[in-house]
Short mmCIF file of C-alpha atoms and ligand atoms in Angstrom, two decimals:
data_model
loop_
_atom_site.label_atom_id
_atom_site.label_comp_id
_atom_site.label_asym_id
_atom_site.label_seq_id
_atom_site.Cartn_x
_atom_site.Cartn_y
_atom_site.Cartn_z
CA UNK G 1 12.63 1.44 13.22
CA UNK G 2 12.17 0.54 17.10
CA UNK G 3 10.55 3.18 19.10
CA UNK G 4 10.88 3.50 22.78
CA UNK G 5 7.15 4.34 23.10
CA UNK G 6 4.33 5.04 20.64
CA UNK G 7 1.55 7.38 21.70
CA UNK G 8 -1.97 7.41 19.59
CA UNK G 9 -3.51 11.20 19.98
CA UNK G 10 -6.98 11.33 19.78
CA UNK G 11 -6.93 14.58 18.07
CA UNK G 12 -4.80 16.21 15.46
CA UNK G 13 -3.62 19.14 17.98
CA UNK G 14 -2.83 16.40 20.68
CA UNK G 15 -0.53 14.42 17.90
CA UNK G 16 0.95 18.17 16.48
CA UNK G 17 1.51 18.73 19.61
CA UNK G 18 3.80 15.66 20.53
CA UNK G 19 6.02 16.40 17.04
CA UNK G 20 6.15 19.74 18.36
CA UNK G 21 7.67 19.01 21.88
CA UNK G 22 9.71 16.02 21.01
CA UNK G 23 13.06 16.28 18.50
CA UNK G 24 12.90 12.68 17.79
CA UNK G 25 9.31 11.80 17.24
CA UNK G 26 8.05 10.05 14.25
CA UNK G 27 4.81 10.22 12.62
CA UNK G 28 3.75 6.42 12.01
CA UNK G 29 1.31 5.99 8.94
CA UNK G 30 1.08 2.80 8.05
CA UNK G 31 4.28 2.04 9.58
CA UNK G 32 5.43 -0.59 6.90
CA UNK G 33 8.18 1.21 5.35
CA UNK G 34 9.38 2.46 8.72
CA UNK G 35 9.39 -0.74 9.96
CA UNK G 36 12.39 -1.51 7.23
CA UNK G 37 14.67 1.60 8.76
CA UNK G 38 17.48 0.66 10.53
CA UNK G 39 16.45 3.55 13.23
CA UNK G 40 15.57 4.16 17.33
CA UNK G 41 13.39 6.27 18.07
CA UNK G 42 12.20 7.82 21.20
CA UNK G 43 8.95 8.64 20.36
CA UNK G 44 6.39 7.02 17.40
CA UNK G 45 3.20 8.90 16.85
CA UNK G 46 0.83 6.72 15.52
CA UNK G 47 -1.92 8.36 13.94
CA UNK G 48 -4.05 5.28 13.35
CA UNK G 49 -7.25 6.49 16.01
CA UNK G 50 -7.80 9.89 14.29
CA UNK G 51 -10.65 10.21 11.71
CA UNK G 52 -8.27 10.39 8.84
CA UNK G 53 -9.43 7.72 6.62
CA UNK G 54 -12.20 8.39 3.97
CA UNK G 55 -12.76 9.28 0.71
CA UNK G 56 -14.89 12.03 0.02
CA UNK G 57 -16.17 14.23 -2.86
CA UNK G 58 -17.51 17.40 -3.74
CA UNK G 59 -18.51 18.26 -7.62
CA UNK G 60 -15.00 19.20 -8.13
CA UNK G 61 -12.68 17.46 -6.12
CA UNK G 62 -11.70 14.33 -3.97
CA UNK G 63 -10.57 14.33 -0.56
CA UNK G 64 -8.84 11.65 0.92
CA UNK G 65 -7.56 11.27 4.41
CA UNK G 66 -4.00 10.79 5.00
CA UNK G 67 -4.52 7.56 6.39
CA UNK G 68 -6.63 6.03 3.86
CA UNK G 69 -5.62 2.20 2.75
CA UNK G 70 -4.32 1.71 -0.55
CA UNK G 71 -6.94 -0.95 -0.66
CA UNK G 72 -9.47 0.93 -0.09
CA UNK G 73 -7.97 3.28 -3.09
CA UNK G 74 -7.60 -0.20 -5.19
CA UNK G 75 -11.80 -0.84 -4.66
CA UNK G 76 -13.14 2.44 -4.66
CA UNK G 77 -15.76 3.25 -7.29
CA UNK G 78 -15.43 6.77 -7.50
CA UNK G 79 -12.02 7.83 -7.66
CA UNK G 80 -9.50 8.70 -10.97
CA UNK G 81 -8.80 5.36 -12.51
CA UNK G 82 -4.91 5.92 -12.86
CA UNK G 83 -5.34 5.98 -8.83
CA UNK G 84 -6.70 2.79 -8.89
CA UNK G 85 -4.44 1.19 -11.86
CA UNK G 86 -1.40 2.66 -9.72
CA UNK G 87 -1.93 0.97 -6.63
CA UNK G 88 -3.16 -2.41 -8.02
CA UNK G 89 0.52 -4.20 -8.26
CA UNK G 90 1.98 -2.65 -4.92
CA UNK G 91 2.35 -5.44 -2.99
CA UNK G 92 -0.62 -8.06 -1.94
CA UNK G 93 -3.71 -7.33 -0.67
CA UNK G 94 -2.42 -7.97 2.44
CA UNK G 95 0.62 -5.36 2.15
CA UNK G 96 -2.49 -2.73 0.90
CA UNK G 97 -4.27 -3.05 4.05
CA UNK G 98 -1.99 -1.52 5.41
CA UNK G 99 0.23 1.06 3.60
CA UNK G 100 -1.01 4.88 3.59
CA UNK G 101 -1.60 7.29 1.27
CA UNK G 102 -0.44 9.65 3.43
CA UNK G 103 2.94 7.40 4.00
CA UNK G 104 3.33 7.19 0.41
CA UNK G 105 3.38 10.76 -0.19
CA UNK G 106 5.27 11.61 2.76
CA UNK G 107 8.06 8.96 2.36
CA UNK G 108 9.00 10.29 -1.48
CA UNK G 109 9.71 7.21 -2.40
CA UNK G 110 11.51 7.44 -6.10
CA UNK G 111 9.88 4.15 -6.73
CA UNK G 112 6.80 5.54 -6.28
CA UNK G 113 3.64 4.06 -8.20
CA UNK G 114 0.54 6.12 -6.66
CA UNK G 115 3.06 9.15 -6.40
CA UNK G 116 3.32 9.11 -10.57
CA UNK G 117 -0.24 9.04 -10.68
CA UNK G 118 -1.13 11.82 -8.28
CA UNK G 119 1.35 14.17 -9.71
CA UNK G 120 -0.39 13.58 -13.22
CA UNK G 121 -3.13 14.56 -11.52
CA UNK G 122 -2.23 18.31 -9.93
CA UNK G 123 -2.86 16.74 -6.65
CA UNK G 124 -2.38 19.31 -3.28
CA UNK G 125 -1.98 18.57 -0.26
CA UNK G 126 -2.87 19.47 2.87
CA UNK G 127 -0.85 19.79 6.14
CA UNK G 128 -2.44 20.55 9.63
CA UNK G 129 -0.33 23.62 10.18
CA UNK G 130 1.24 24.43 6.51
CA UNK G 131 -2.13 24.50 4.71
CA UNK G 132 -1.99 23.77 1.19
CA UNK G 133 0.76 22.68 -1.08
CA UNK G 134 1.02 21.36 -4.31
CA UNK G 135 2.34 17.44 -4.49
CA UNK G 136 4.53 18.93 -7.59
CA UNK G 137 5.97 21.06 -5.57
CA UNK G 138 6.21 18.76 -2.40
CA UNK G 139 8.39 16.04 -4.45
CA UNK G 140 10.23 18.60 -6.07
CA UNK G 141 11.63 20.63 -3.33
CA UNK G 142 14.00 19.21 -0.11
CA UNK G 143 10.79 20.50 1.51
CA UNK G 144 11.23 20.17 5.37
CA UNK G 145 8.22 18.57 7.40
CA UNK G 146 7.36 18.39 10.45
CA UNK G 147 3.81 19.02 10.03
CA UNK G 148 1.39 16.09 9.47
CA UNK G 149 -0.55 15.74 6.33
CA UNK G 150 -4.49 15.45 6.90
CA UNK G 151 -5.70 14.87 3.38
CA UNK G 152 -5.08 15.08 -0.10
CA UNK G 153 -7.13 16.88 -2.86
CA UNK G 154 -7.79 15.27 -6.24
CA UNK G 155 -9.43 17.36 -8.81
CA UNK G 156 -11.68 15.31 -10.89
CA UNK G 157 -10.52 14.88 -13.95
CA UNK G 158 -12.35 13.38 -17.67
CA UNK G 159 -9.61 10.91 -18.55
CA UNK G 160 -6.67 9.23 -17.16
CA UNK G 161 -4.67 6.12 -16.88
CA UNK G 162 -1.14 5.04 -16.00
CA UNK G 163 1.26 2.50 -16.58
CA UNK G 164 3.56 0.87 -15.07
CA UNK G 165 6.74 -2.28 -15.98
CA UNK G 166 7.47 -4.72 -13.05
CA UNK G 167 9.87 -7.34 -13.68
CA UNK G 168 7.50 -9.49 -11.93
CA UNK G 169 3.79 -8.77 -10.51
CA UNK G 170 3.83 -6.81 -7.46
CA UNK G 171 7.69 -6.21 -8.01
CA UNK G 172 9.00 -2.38 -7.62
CA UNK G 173 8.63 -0.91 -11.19
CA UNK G 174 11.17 -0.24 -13.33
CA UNK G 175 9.37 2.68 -14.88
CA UNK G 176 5.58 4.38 -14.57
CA UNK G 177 4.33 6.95 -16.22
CA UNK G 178 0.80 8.26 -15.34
CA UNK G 179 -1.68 10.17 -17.68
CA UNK G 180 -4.64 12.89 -16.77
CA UNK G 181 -7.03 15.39 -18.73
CA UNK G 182 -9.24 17.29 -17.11
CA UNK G 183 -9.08 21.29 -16.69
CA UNK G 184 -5.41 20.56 -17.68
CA UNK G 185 -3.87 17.83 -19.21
CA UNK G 186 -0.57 16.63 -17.65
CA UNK G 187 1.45 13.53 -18.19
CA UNK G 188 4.38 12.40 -15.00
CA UNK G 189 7.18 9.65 -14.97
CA UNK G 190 8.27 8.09 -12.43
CA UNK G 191 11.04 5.38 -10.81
CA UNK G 192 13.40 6.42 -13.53
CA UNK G 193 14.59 5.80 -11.07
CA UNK G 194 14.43 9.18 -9.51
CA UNK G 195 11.55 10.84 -8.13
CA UNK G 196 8.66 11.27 -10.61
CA UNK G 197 7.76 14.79 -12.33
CA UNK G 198 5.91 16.07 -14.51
CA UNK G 199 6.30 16.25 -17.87
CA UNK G 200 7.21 20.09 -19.14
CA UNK G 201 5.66 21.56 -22.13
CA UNK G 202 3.41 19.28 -23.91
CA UNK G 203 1.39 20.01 -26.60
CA UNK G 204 -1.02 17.97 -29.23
CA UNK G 205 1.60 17.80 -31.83
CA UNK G 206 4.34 16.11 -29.96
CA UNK G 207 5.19 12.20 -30.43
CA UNK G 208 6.29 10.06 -27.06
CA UNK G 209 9.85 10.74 -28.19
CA UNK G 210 9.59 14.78 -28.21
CA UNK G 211 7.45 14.53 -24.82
CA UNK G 212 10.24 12.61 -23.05
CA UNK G 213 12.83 14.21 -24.74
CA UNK G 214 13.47 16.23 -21.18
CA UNK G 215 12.90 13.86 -18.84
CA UNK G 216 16.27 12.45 -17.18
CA UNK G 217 16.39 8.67 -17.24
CA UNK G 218 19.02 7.21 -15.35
CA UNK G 219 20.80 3.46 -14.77
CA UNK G 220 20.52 1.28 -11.41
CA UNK G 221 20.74 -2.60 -10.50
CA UNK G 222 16.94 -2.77 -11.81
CA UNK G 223 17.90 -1.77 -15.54
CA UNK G 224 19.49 1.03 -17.72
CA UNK G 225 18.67 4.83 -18.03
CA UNK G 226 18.00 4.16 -22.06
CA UNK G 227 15.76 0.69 -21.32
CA UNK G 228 13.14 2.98 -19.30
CA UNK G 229 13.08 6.02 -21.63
CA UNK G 230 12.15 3.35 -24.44
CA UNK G 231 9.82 1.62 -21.72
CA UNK G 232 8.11 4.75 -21.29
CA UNK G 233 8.18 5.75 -24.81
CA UNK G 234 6.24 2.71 -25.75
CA UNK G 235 3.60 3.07 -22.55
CA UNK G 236 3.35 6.59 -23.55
CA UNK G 237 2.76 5.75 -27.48
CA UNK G 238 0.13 3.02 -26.51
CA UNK G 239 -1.81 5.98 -24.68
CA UNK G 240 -1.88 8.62 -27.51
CA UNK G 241 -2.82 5.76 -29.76
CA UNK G 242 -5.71 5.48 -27.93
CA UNK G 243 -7.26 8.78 -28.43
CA UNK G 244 -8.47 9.81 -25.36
CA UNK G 245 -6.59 12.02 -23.66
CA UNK G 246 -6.20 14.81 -26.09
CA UNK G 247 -9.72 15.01 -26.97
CA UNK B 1 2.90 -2.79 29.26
CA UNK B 2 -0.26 -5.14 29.56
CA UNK B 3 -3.07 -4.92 27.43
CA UNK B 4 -5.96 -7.40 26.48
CA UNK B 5 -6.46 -8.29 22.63
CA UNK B 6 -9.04 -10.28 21.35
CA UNK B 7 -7.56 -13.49 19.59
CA UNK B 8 -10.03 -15.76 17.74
CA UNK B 9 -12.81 -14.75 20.04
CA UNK B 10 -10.69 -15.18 23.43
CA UNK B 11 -9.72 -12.41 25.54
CA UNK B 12 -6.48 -12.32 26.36
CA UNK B 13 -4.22 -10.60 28.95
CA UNK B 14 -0.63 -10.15 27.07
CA UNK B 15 2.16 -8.24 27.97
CA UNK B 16 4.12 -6.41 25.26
CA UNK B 17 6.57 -4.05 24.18
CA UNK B 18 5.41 -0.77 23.29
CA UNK B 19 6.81 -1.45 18.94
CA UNK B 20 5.84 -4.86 19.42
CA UNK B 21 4.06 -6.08 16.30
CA UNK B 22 1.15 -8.91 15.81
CA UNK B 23 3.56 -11.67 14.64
CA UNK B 24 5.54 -11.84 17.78
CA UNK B 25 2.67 -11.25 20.41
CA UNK B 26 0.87 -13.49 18.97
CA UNK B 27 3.78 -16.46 18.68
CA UNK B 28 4.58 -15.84 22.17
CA UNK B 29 1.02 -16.07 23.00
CA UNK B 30 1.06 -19.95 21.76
CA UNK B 31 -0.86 -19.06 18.27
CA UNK B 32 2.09 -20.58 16.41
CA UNK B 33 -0.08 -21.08 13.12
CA UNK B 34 1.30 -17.50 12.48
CA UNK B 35 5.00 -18.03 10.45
CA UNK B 36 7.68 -14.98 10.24
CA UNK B 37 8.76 -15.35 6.20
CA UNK B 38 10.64 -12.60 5.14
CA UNK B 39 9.37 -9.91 7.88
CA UNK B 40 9.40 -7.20 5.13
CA UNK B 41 5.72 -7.77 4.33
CA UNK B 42 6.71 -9.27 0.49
CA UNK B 43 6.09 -13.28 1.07
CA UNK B 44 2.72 -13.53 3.36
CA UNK B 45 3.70 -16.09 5.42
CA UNK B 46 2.08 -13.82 8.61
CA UNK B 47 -0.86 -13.12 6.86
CA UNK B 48 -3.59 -13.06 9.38
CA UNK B 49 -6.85 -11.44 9.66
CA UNK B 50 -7.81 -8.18 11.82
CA UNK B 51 -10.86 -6.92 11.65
CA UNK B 52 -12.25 -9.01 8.72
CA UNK B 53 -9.01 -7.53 6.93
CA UNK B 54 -6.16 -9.51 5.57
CA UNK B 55 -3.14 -8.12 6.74
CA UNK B 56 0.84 -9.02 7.14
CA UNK B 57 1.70 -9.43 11.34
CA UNK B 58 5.02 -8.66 11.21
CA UNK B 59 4.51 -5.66 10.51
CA UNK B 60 0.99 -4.98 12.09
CA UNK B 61 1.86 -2.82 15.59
CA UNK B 62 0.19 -4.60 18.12
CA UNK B 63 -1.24 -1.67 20.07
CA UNK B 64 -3.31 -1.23 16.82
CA UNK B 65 -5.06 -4.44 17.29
CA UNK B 66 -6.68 -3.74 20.84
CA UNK B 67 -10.45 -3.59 20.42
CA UNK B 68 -10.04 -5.70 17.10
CA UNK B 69 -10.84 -9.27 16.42
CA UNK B 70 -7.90 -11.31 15.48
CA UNK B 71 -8.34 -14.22 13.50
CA UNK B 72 -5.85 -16.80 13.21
CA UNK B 73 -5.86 -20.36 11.31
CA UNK B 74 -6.45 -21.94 14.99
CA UNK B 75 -9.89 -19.66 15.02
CA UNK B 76 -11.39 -21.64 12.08
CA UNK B 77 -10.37 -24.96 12.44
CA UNK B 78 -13.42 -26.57 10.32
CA UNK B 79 -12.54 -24.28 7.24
CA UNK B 80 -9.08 -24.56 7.46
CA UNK B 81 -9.58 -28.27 7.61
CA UNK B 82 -12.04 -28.72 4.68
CA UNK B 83 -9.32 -26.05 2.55
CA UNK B 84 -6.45 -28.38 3.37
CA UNK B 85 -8.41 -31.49 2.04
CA UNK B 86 -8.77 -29.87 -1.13
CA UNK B 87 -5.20 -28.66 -1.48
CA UNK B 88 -3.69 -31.85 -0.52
CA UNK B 89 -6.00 -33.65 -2.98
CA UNK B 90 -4.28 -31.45 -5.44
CA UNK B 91 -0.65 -32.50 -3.87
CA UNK B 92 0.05 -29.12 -3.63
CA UNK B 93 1.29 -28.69 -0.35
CA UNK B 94 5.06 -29.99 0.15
CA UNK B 95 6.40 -28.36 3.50
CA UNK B 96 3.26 -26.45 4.31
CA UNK B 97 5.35 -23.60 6.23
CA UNK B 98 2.96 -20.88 3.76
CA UNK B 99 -0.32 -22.81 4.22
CA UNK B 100 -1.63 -20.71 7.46
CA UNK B 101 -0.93 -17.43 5.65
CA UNK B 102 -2.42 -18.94 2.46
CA UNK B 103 -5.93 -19.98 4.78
CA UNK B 104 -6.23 -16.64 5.95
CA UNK B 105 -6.30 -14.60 2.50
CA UNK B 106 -8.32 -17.49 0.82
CA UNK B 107 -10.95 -16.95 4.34
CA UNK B 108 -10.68 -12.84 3.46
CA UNK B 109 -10.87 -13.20 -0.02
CA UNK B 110 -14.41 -14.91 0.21
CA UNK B 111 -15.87 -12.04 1.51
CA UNK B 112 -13.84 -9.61 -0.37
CA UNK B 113 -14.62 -10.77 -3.59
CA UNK B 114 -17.53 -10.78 -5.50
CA UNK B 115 -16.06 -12.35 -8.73
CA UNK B 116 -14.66 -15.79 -8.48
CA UNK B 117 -12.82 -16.06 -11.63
CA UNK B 118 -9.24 -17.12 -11.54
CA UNK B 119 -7.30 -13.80 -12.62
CA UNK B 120 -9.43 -11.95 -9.35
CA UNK B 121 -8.11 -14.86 -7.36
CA UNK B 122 -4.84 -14.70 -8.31
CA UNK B 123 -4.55 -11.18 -7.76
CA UNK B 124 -6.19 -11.67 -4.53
CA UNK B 125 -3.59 -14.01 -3.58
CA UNK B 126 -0.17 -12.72 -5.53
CA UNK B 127 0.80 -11.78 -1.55
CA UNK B 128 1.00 -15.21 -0.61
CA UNK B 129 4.09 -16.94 -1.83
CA UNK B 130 4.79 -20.64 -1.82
CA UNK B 131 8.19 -21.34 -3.50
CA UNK B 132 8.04 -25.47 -2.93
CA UNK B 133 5.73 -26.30 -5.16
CA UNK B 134 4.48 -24.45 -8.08
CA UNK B 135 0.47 -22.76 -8.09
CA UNK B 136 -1.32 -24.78 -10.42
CA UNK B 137 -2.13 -26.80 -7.75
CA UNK B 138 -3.15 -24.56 -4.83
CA UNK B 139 -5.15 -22.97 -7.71
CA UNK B 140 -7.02 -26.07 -8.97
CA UNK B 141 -7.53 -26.59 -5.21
CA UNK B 142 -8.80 -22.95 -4.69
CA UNK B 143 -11.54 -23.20 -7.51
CA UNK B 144 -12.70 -26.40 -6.15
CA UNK B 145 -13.06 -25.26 -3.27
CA UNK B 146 -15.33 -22.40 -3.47
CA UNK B 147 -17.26 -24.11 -5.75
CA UNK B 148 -18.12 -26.26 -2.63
CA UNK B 149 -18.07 -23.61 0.30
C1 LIG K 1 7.38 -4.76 0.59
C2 LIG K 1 6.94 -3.41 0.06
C3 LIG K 1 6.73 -3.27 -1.32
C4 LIG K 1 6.33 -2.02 -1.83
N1 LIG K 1 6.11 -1.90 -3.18
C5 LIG K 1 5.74 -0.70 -3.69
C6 LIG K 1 5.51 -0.54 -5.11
O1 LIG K 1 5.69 -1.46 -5.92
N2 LIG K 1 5.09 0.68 -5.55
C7 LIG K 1 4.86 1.72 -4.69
O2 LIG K 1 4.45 2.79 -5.14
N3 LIG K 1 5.07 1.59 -3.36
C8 LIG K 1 5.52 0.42 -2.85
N4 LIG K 1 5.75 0.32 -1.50
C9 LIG K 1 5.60 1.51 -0.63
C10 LIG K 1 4.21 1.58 -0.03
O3 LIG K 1 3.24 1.72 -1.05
C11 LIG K 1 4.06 2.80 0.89
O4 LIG K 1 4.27 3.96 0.13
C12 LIG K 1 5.05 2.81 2.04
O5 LIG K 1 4.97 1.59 2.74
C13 LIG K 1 4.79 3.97 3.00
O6 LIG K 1 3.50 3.91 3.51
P1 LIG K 1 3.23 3.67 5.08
O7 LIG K 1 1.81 3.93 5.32
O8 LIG K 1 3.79 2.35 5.45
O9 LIG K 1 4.11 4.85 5.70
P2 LIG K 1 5.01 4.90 7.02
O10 LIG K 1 6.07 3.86 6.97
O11 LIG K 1 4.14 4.95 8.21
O12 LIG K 1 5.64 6.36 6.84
C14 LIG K 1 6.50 6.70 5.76
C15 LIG K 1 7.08 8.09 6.06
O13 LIG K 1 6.07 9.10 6.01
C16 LIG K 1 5.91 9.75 7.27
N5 LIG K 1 4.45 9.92 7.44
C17 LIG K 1 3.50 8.95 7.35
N6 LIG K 1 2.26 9.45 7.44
C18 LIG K 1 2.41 10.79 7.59
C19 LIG K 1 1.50 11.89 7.75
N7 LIG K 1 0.16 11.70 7.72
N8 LIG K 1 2.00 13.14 7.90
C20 LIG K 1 3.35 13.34 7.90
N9 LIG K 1 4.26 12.36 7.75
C21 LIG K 1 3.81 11.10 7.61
C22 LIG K 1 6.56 8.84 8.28
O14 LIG K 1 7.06 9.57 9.39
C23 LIG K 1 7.70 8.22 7.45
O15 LIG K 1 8.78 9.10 7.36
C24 LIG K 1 6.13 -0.91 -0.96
C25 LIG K 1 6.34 -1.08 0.42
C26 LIG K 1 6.74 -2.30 0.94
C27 LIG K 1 6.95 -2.42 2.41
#
C-alpha cells in the first residue's frame, strides 16, 4: 500500500478523528501486511506514538494494547501459553518485532495463528468508540470498522495450548487448532483454510472425530479439506490424551 | 520531507518520502550493507537493528525510526569482523549477499537470549535465510563464536 501522507496522532481522539474526516484513511498497525496490498492511499494513520503497547493484568483478566509486538507476546511470562505457542512460528524474530496484535485481529486473516488461539480463549475486544465486542463475534460477522481497536481482554484461564502444522517452520499453517479451560472450556480451528471458529457443542464424552464432526474443512493449493480435518483430528486427540483440559 | 535519523550513532539530515521505509532511506543514504531480499519480510536479508530490536527494513516506515538508534553492519565493524572470521573458517559463506542481515540478528540475539543452546539459536535465527550454502556451517560458526564473545 503507498500512502500519500502518514500522520502519527498523539492521542486516540486526534487519530479517531483523522478516520473520521478522511474516506480513504488507513489505520497502520504494524504496517507489514499492508505493505503487501496492491493499494494508494491518501491518508495512513500510523498509530505507532500512542501508549498502546503493554501487557497488563488484573486477577481476572489480561489487557493488551492493540499495538503490542508479537514478540513481546512470544517472551512474556505471564500470559495464556497457547498465546505464546501461537505466535512462536509466525515469521522470524525479526518479522515479530514488528507485526501487531491489533493488526492481526483487525486484518482477519483466515490463516490466522494467534487469531485460533484468542478465539479459544473468549477473547473481547475493545474499540475506542464501539466499546466491547466479542473476537467470536468480530471474525464471525462482515462486521464494518472504522473504529480503532485499543486493547484486547484475555480472561485468565487454568489450561490451554494450541497447535499448529506448517509445511516448513515459520511457513503459513495448514491447520491450527487452539485449546482453553478456564470458567469455560472452548476448543477453535483455524486456516482450514477459512477463518477460525469455535468449536460448537462439546462435551466430556466426545472423541476428536465427534468434536470436529461440524467444523467445515475445505481444499486450497496448501492441501485438501480431508488432510486438515485428519490433521486436526490427530492435534486434537494428542490434547485429550493428555488429560488436562477436561479436568 | 526532511527529517534527521540517527544511523549508527551519526546524525543525519535525509530527505524522504512520506511511505518511505528503512531499507531504501537507508541505501540511498550510502549504508549499502542493508540488502532488499524478497521485500515481503520472509528472507531477512534487511534485517537491521532499531532500537536494540531486530527488525526487517523493507518494511520498517521510516518516519518510525526518528528518535531511534539505527544500527547497521557498518556501525559494528569489529564484531562483524571477528563473526565473519568464524563463519568463513567454517566455509560457510559462498556469495555473502545474507551475511549483513545474518550479523545483525546474531548482534540482537546476544542480548535477547539468555540460553545459548542451539534449538534457541536456531529459532532466533529461522528469519534469516541463506539458500547458497546449507546451515551447518553458519551454525558451527555461531556456537563458536559466542563461546568466544
Ligand atoms: C511474511 C509474513 C508471514 C506471516 N505469517 C503468519 C503466520 O504464519 N501466522 C499468522 O498468524 N500470521 C502471519 N502473518 C500475519 C501477521 O502475524 C500479522 O497478523 C499481520 O502482518 C498484520 O499485522 P500488522 O501489525 O502488520 O497489521 P497492519 O498491516 O498494520 O494492519 C492490518 C489491517 O488491520 C488494520 N488495523 C491495524 N491495527 C488496527 C487497529 N489498532 N485498529 C483498527 N484497525 C487496525 C489495518 O488498517 C489493516 O487493514 C504473516 C505476515 C507476514 C507479512
Amino acid at each position: 500500500m503507498n500512502f500519500k501522507e502518514i500522520v502519527q496522532p498523539s492521542s486516540l481522539e486526534e487519530a479517531y478523528e483523522y478516520l473520521a474526516n478522511h474516506q480513504k484513511a488507513v489505520i497502520i498497525g504494524g504496517g507489514v501486511f499492508l505493505k503487501l496490498q496492491k493499494r494508494e492511499a491518501e491518508l495512513g494513520i500510523d498509530l505507532s506514538r500512542l501508549p498502546l503497547s503493554y501487557l497488563k493484568e488484573d486477577e481476572k483478566e489480561h489487557h493488551i494494547g492493540s499495538m503490542t509486538t508479537l514478540r513481546e507476546i512470544e517472551i512474556s511470562s505471564i500470559l495464556p501459553q497457547c498465546m505464546v505457542e501461537s505466535v512462536r512460528q509466525i515469521g522470524g524474530v525479526g518479522l515479530r518485532n514488528m507485526v501487531t496484535i491489533g493488526g492481526s485481529v483487525c486484518g482477519k486473516y483466515p490463516f490466522s495463528d494467534i487469531n485460533t488461539a484468542l478465539l479459544s480463549l473468549g477473547a473481547r475486544l475493545v474499540f475506542f468508540k464501539k466499546g466491547e465486542i466479542s473476537m467470536e463475534r468480530f471474525l464471525g460477522e462482515n462486521y464494518v470498522l472504522n473504529d480503532i481497536l485499543t486493547s484486547i481482554v484475555v480472561p485468565k484461564v487454568e489450561y490451554s495450548t494450541c497447535r499448529y502444522f506448517k509445511h516448513t517452520y515459520t511457513d503459513f499453517s495448514l491447520v491450527n487448532l487452539s485449546v482453553a479451560s478456564g470458567e469455560n472450556v472452548r476448543i477453535a480451528v483455524g486456516a482450514r483454510p477459512g477463518r477460525s471458529v469455535v468449536v460448537p457443542d462439546i462435551n466430556t464424552g466426545h472423541t476428536s472425530e465427534e468434536l470436529l464432526a461440524r467444523i467445515e474443512f475445505k481444499d486450497d493449493i496448501r492441501g485438501s479439506g480431508a488432510y486438515r480435518r485428519h490433521i486436526a483430528e490427530v492435534m486434537l486427540t494428542e490434547i485429550l490424551e493428555e488429560g488436562l483440559l477436561w479436568k | 520531507m526532511e527529517i534527521m535519523l540517527t544511523i549508527n550513532n551519526q546524525k543525519r539530515r535525509l530527505l524522504i518520502d512520506p511511505d518511505e521505509f528503512l531499507l531504501d532511506t537507508l541505501r540511498k543514504a550510502g549504508i549499502k550493507s542493508v540488502k532488499r531480499g524478497c521485500d515481503t519480510t520472509s528472507c531477512g536479508m534487511c534485517s537491521i537493528s532499531v532500537d536494540n530490536k531486530l527488525v526487517n527494513s523493507c518494511s520498517y516506515y521510516t518516519i518510525r525510526a526518528i528518535g531511534k538508534e539505527i544500527l547497521t553492519v557498518e556501525g559494528i565493524p569489529e564484531e562483524a569482523g571477528l563473526i565473519a572470521d568464524f563463519i568463513t573458517a567454517e566455509g560457510a559463506e559462498q556469495c555473502g549477499f545474507c551475511s549483513p542481515g545474518l550479523v545483525m540478528a546474531i548482534h540482537t540475539m546476544k542480548n535477547d537470549l539468555d540460553d545459548f543452546s542451539l534449538e534457541s539459536i536456531k529459532h532466533y535465527l529461522a528469519g534469516n535465510f541463506c539458500r547458497c550454502s546449507g546451515y551447518e556451517g553458519q551454525h558451527r560458526a555461531i556456537l563458536k563464536y559466542l563461546e568466544v564473545k
